[in-house]
mmCIF file of C-alpha atoms in Angstrom:
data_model
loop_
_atom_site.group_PDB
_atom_site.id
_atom_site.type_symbol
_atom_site.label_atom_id
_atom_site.label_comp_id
_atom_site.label_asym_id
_atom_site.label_seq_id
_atom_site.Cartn_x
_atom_site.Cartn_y
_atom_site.Cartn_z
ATOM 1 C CA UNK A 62 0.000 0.000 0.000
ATOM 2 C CA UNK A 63 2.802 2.532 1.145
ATOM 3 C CA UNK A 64 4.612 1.523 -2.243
ATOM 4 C CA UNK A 65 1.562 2.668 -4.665
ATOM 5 C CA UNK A 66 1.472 5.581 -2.244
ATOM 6 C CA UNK A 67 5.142 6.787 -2.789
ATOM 7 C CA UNK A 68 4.338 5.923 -6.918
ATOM 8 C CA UNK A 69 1.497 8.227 -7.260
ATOM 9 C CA UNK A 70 3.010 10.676 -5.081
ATOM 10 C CA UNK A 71 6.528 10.397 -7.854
ATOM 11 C CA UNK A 72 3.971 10.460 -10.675
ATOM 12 C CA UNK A 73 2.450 13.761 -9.571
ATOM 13 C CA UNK A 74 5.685 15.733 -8.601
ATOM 14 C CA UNK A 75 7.016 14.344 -12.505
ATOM 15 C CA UNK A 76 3.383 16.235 -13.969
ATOM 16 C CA UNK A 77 2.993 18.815 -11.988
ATOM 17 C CA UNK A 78 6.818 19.742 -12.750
ATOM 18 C CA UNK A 79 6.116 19.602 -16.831
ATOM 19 C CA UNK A 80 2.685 21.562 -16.100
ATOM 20 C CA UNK A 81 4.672 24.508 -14.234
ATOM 21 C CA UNK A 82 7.615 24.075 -16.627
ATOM 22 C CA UNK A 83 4.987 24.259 -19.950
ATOM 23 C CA UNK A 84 3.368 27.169 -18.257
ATOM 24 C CA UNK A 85 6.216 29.468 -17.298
ATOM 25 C CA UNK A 86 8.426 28.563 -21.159
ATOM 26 C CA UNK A 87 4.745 29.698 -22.552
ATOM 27 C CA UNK A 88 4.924 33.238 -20.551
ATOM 28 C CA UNK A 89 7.990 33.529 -21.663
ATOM 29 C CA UNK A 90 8.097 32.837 -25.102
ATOM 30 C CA UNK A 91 4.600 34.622 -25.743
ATOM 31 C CA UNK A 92 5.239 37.320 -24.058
ATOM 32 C CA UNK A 93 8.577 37.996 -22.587
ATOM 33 C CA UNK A 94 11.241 36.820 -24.373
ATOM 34 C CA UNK A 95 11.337 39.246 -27.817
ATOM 35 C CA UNK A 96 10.174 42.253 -25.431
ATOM 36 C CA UNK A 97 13.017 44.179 -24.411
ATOM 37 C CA UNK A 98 12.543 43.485 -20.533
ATOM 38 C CA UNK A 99 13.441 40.263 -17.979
ATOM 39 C CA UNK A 100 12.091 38.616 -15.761
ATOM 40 C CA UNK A 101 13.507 38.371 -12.142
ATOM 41 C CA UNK A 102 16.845 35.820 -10.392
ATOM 42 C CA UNK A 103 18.819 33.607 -12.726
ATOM 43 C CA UNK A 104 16.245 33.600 -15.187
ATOM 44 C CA UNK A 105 16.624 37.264 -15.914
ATOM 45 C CA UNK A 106 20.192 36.879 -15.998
ATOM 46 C CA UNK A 107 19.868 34.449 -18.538
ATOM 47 C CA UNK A 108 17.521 36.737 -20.597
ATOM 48 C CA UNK A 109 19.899 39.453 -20.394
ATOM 49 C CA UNK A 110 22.858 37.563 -22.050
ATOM 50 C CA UNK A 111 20.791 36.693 -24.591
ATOM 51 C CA UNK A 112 20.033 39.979 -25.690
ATOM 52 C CA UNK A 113 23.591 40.743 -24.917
ATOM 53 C CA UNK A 114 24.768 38.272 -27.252
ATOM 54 C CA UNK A 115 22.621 38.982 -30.328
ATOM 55 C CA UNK A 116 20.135 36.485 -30.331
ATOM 56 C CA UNK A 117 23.408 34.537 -31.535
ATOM 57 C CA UNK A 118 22.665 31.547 -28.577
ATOM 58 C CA UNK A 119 19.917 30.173 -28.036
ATOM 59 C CA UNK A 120 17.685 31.772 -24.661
ATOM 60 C CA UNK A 121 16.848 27.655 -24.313
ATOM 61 C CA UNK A 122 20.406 27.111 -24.053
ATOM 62 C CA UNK A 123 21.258 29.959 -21.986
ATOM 63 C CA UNK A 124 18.414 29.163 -19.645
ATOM 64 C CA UNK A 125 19.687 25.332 -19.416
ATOM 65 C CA UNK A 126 23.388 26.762 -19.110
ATOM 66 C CA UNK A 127 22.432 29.059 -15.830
ATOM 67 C CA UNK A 128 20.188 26.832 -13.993
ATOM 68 C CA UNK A 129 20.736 23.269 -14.685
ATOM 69 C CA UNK A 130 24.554 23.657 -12.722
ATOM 70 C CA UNK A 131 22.745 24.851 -9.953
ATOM 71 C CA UNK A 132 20.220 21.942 -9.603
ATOM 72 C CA UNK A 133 22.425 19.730 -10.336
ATOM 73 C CA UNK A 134 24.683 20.999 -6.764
ATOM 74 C CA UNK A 135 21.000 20.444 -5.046
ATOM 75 C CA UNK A 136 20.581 17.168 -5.802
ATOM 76 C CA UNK A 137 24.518 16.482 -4.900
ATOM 77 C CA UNK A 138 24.498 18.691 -1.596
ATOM 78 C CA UNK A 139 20.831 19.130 -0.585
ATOM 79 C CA UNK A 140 18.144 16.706 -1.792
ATOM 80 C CA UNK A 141 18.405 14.130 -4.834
ATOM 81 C CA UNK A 142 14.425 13.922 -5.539
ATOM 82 C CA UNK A 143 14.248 17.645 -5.714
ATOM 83 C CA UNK A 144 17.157 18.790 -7.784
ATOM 84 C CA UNK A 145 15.912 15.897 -10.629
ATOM 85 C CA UNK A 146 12.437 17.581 -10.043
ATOM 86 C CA UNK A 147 14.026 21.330 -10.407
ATOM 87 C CA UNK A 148 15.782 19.959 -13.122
ATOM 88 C CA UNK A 149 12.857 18.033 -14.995
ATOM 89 C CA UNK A 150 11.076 21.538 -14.827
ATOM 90 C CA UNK A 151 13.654 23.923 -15.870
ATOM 91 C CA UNK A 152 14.098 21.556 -19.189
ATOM 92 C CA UNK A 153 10.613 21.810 -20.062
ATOM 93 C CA UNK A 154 10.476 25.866 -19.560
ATOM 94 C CA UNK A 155 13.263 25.867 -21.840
ATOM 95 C CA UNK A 156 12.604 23.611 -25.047
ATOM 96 C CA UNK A 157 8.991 24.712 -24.719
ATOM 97 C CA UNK A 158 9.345 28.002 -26.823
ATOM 98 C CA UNK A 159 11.409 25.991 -28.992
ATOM 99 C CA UNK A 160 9.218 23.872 -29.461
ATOM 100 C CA UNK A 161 6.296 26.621 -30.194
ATOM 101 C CA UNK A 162 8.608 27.998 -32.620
ATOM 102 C CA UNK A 163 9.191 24.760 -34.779
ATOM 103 C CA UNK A 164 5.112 24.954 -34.731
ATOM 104 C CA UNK A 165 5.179 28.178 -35.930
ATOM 105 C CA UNK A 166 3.334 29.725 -32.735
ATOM 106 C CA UNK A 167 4.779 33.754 -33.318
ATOM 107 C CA UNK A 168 5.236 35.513 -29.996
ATOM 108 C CA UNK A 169 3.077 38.510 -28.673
ATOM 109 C CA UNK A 170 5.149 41.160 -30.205
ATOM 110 C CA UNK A 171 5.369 39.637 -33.761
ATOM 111 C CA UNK A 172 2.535 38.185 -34.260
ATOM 112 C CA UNK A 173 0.761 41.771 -33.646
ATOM 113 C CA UNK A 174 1.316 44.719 -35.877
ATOM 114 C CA UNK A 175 3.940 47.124 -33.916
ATOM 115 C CA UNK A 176 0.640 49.802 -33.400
ATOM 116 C CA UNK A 177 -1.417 46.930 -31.769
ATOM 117 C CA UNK A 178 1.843 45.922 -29.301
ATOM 118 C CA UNK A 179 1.820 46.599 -25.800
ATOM 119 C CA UNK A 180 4.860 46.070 -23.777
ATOM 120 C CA UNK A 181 2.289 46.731 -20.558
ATOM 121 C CA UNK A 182 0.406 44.452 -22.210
ATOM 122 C CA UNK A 183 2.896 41.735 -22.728
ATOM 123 C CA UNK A 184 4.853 42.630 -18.867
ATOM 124 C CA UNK A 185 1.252 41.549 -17.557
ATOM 125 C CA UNK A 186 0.513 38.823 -18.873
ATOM 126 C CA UNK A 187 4.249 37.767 -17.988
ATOM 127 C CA UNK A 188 3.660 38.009 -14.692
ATOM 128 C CA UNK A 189 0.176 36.474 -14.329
ATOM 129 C CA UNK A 190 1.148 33.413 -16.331
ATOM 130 C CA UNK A 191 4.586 32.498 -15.251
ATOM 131 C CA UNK A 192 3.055 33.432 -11.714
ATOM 132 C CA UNK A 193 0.582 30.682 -11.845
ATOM 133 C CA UNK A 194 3.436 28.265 -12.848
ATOM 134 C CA UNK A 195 5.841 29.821 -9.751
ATOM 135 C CA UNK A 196 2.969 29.137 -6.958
ATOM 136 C CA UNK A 197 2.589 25.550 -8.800
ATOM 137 C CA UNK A 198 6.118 24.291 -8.329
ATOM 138 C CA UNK A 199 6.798 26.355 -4.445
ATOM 139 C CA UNK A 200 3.237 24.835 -3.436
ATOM 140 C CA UNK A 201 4.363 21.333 -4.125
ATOM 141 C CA UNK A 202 7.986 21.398 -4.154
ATOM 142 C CA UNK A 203 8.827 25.030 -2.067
ATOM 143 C CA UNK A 204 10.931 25.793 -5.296
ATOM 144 C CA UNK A 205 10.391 27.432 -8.433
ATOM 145 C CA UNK A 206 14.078 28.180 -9.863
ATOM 146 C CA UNK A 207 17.500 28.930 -9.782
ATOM 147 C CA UNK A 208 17.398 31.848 -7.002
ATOM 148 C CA UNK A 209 16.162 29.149 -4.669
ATOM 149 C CA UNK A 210 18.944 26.751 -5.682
ATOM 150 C CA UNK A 211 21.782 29.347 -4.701
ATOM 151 C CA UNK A 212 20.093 30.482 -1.531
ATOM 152 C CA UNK A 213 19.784 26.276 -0.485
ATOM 153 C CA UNK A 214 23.592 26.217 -1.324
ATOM 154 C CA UNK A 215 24.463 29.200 0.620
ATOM 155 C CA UNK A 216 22.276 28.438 3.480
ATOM 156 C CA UNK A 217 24.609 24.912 3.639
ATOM 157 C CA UNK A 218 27.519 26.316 3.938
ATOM 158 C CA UNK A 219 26.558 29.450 6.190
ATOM 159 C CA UNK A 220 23.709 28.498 8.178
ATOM 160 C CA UNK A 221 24.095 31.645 10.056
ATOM 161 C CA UNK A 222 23.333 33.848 7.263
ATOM 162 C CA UNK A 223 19.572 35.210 6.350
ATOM 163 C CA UNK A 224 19.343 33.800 2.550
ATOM 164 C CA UNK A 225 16.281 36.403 2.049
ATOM 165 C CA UNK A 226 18.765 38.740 1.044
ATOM 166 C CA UNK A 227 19.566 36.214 -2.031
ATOM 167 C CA UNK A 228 16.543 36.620 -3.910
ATOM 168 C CA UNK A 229 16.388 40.583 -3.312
ATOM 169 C CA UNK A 230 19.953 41.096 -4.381
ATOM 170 C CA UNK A 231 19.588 39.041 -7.526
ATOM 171 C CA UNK A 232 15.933 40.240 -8.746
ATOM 172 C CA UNK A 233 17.713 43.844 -8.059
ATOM 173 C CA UNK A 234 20.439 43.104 -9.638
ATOM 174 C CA UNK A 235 18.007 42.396 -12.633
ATOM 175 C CA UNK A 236 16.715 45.847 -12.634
ATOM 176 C CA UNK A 237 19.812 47.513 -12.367
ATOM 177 C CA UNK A 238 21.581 45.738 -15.505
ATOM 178 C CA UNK A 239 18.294 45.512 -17.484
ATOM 179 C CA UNK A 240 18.580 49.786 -17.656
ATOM 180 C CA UNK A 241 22.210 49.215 -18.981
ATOM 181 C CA UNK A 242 21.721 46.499 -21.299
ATOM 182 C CA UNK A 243 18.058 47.460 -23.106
ATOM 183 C CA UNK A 244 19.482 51.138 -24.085
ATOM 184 C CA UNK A 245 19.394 52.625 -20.520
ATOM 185 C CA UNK A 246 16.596 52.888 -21.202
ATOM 186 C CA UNK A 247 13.186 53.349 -18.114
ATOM 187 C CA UNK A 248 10.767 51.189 -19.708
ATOM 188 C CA UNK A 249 12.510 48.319 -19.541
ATOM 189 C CA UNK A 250 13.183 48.698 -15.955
ATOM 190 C CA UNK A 251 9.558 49.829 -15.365
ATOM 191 C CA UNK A 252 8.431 46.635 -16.951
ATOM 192 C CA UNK A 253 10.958 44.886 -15.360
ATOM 193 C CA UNK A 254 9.540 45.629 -11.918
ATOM 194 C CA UNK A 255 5.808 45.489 -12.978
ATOM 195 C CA UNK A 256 6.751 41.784 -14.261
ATOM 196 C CA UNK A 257 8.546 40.974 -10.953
ATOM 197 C CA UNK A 258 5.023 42.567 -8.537
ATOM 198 C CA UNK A 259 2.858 41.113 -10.691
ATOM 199 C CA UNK A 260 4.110 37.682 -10.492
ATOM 200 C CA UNK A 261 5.069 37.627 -6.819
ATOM 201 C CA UNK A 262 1.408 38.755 -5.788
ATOM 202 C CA UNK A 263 0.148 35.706 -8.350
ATOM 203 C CA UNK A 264 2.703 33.337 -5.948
ATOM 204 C CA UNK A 265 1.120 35.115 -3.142
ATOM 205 C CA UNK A 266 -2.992 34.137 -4.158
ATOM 206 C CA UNK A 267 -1.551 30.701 -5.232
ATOM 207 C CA UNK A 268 0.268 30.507 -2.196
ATOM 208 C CA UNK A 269 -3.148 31.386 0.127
ATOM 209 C CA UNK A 270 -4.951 28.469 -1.269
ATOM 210 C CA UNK A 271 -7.871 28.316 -3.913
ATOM 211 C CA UNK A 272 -10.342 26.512 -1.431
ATOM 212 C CA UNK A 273 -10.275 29.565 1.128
ATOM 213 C CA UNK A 274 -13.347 30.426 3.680
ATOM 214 C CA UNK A 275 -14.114 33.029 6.532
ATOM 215 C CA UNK A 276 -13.705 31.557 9.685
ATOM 216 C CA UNK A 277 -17.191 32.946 12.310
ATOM 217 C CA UNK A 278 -17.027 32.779 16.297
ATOM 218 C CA UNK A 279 -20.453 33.799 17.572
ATOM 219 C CA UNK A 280 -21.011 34.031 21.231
ATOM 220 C CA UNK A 281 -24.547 33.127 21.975
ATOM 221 C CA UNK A 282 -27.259 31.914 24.352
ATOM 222 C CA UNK A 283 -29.492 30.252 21.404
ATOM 223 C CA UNK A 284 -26.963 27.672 19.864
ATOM 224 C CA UNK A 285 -29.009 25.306 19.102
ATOM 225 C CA UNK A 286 -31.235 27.275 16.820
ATOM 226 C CA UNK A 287 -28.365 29.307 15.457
ATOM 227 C CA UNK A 288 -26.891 26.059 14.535
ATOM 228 C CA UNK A 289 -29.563 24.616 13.435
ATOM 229 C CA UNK A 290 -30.101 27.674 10.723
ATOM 230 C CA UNK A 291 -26.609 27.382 9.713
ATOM 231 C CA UNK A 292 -26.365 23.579 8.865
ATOM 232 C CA UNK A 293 -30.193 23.916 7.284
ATOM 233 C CA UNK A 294 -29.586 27.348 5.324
ATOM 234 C CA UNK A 295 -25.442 27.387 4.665
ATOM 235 C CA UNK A 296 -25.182 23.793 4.661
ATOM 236 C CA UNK A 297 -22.143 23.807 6.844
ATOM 237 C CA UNK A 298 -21.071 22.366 9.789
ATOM 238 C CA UNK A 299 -20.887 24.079 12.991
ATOM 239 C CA UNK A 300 -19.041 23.214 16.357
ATOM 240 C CA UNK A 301 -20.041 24.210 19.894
ATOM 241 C CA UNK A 302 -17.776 25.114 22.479
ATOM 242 C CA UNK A 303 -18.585 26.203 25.934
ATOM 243 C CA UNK A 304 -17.277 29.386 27.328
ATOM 244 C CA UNK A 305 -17.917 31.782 30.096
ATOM 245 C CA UNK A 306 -18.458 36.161 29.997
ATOM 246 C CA UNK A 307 -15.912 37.142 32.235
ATOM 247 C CA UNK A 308 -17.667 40.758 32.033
ATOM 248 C CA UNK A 309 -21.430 39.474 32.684
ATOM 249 C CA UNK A 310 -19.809 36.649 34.736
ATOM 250 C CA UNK A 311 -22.647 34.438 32.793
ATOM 251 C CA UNK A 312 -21.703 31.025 30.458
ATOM 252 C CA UNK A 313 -22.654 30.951 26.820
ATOM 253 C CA UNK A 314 -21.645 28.973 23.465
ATOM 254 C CA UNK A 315 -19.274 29.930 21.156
ATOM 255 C CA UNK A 316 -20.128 28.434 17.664
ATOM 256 C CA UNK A 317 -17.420 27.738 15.077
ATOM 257 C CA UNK A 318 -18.639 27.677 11.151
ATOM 258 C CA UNK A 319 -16.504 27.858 8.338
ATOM 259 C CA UNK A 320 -18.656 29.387 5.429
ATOM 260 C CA UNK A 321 -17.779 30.399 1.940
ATOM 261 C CA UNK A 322 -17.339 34.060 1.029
ATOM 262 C CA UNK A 323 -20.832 34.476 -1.194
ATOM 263 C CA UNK A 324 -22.422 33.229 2.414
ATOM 264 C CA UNK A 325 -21.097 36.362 4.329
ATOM 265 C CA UNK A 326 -24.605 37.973 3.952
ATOM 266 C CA UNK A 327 -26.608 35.012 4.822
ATOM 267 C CA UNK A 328 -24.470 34.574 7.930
ATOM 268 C CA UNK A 329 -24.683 38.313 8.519
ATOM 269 C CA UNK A 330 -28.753 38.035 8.533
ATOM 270 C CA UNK A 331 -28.488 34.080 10.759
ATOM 271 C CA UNK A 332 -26.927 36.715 13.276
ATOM 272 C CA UNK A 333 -28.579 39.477 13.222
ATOM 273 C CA UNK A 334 -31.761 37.391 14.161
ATOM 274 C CA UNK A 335 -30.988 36.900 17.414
ATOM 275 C CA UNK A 336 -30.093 40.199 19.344
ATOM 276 C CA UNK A 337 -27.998 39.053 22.369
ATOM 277 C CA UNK A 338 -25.668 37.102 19.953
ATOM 278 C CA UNK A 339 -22.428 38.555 18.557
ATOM 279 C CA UNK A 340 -19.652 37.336 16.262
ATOM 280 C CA UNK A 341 -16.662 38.131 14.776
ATOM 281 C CA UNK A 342 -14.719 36.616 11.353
ATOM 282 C CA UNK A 343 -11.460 36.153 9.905
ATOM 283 C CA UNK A 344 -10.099 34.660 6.529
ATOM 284 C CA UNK A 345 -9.251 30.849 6.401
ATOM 285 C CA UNK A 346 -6.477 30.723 3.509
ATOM 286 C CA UNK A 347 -7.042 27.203 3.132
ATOM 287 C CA UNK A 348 -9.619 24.797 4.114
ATOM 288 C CA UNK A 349 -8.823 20.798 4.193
ATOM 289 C CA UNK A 350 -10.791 18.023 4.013
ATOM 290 C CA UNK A 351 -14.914 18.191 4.262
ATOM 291 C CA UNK A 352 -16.493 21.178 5.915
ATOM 292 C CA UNK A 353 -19.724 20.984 4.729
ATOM 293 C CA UNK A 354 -22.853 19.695 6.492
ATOM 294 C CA UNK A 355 -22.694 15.503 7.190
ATOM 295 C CA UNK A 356 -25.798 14.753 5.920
#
C-alpha cells in the first residue's frame, strides 16, 4: 500500500513539474522573451545575455546553461528527488518556446502589428502566467528556480546567514543591468519591476490556497437554533464550544462555522436574528478536508 502511495506521489511531482515548466516557457516565449525586458533571479540573468549576445545563442540554451549547474549541486548537496524535479522543470520551460517555434506559434510582439503591441500588455501577462506556474512548483515542491537553488547552497555552507537577502539582491540586480543592457533605457526597468510585482502577488494568491473560507465565532445563548439555521440554510457544519463572559460573569456557546465568502450575507442576517448574539470573522487561507454539512 505505502509503495503505490510513494508511486502516485513520484507520478504527480514528474506532472505537476512539466505543467509549471509548460506554463512558465509559454509566458515567456509569448510574451517575454522578444520584449526588451526580464524577468527576475537567474532567469533574468539568462535573458539578459541573450540579448547581450545577439540572439546569436539560443535563450533555451542559456536558460539550461544558468540553472541546470545549480540543480544539479542540489541534488549532490541538498536533496536528490528535488534537484531531478528542479531539473525536470527547468528543461521543459526551456525547449517549450522551442518547441512553439518549430510549430510556428509567433510571440506577442510579432505576431501583432507594432501599433497593436503593448509592452504593458505583454509585462502583464508575464507576470500572471509564469506566476501561476511559480505558486505551482513552491506549493508542491517550495521551489520554483534557480534563485532558490543558490540560496539552499548558501544556506549549507553558512547556516548563520539570512538567505532572504539572495533573492532581493539578484531580482535587483536584474533591474539595475536591465537599464544598462536594453538602451538605458526606463521602460525596460519599469516593466521589469511590474513583471517581478505582478508575479510575486500571483505566488502570493496561489500561495493562500484556492479553497479559502471566513472563519465565524459567535457568542450566543441560542446555539441550538443558530446552529440549526446554519447547517439547514449554509449547509455547513458548525461546532459548539462552551465558554464563560468574564464581564457578565454568565456562560454561553461559542459556535465555530466555516462558510464560503458568497455566504457572508446570509451569515450576517443568521446573526442578526438573534439580538444578544455577537460574532466576529477572519479569513481561512485554506480549508482541508470536508467542511460541509454531514448529511
Amino acid at each position: 500500500m505505502r509503495t503505490k502511495i510513494d508511486l502516485k506521489n513520484h507520478i504527480f511531482d514528474v506532472l505537476c513539474a512539466i505543467t509549471a515548466g509548460v506554463i512558465v516557457g509559454t509566458a515567456y516565449h509569448f510574451f517575454q522573451n522578444s520584449n526588451g525586458f526580464a524577468p527576475g533571479g537567474v532567469g533574468g540573468l539568462a535573458t539578459i545575455t541573450h540579448h547581450l549576445l545577439k540572439n546569436r545563442v539560443s535563450w533555451s540554451l542559456l536558460m539550461i546553461a544558468f540553472n541546470l549547474p545549480i540543480f544539479i549541486l542540489v541534488s549532490a548537496f541538498i536533496n536528490k528527488k528535488l534537484g531531478a524535479i528542479l531539473s525536470l522543470y527547468m528543461v521543459v520551460q526551456s525547449f517549450i518556446p522551442r518547441l512553439y517555434e518549430a510549430i510556428g506559434w509567433l510571440p506577442y510582439s510579432l505576431a501583432n502589428n507594432r501599433e497593436d503591441f503593448n509592452i504593458v500588455f505583454a509585462c502583464i501577462a508575464t507576470g500572471v502566467i509564469s506566476g501561476f506556474g511559480f505558486s505551482l512548483m513552491l506549493r508542491r515542491f517550495g521551489a520554483s528556480g534557480g534563485t532558490y537553488g543558490i540560496s539552499a547552497l548558501i544556506k549549507k555552507m553558512k547556516p548563520e546567514m539570512n538567505i532572504a537577502y539572495v533573492s532581493f539582491i539578484m531580482d535587483t540586480s536584474v533591474v539595475l543591468i536591465a537599464f544598462f543592457v536594453y538602451g538605458m533605457r526606463i521602460t525596460p526597468v519599469i516593466c521589469t519591476l511590474l513583471n517581478l510585482f505582478i508575479a510575486n502577488v500571483i505566488v502570493d494568491h496561489g500561495l493562500s490556497g484556492i479553497k479559502n473560507g471566513y472563519k465565524f465565532e459567535i457568542i450566543t445563548t441560542h446555539p441550538t437554533e443558530i446552529a440549526d439555521e446554519l447547517m439547514t440554510r449554509l449547509h455547513r457544519g458548525v461546532t459548539e464550544v462552551q465558554v464563560h463572559g468574564m464581564y457578565s460573569d454568565t456562560d454561553r456557546y461559542m459556535l465555530v462555522c466555516i462558510i464560503h465568502k458568497r455566504q457572508i450575507g446570509e451569515m450576517m442576517k443568521i446573526i442578526k436574528s438573534y439580538p444578544d448574539t455577537f460574532a466576529s470573522f477572519e479569513k481561512v487561507n485554506e480549508v482541508f478536508g470536508n467542511f460541509k454539512k454531514h448529511v
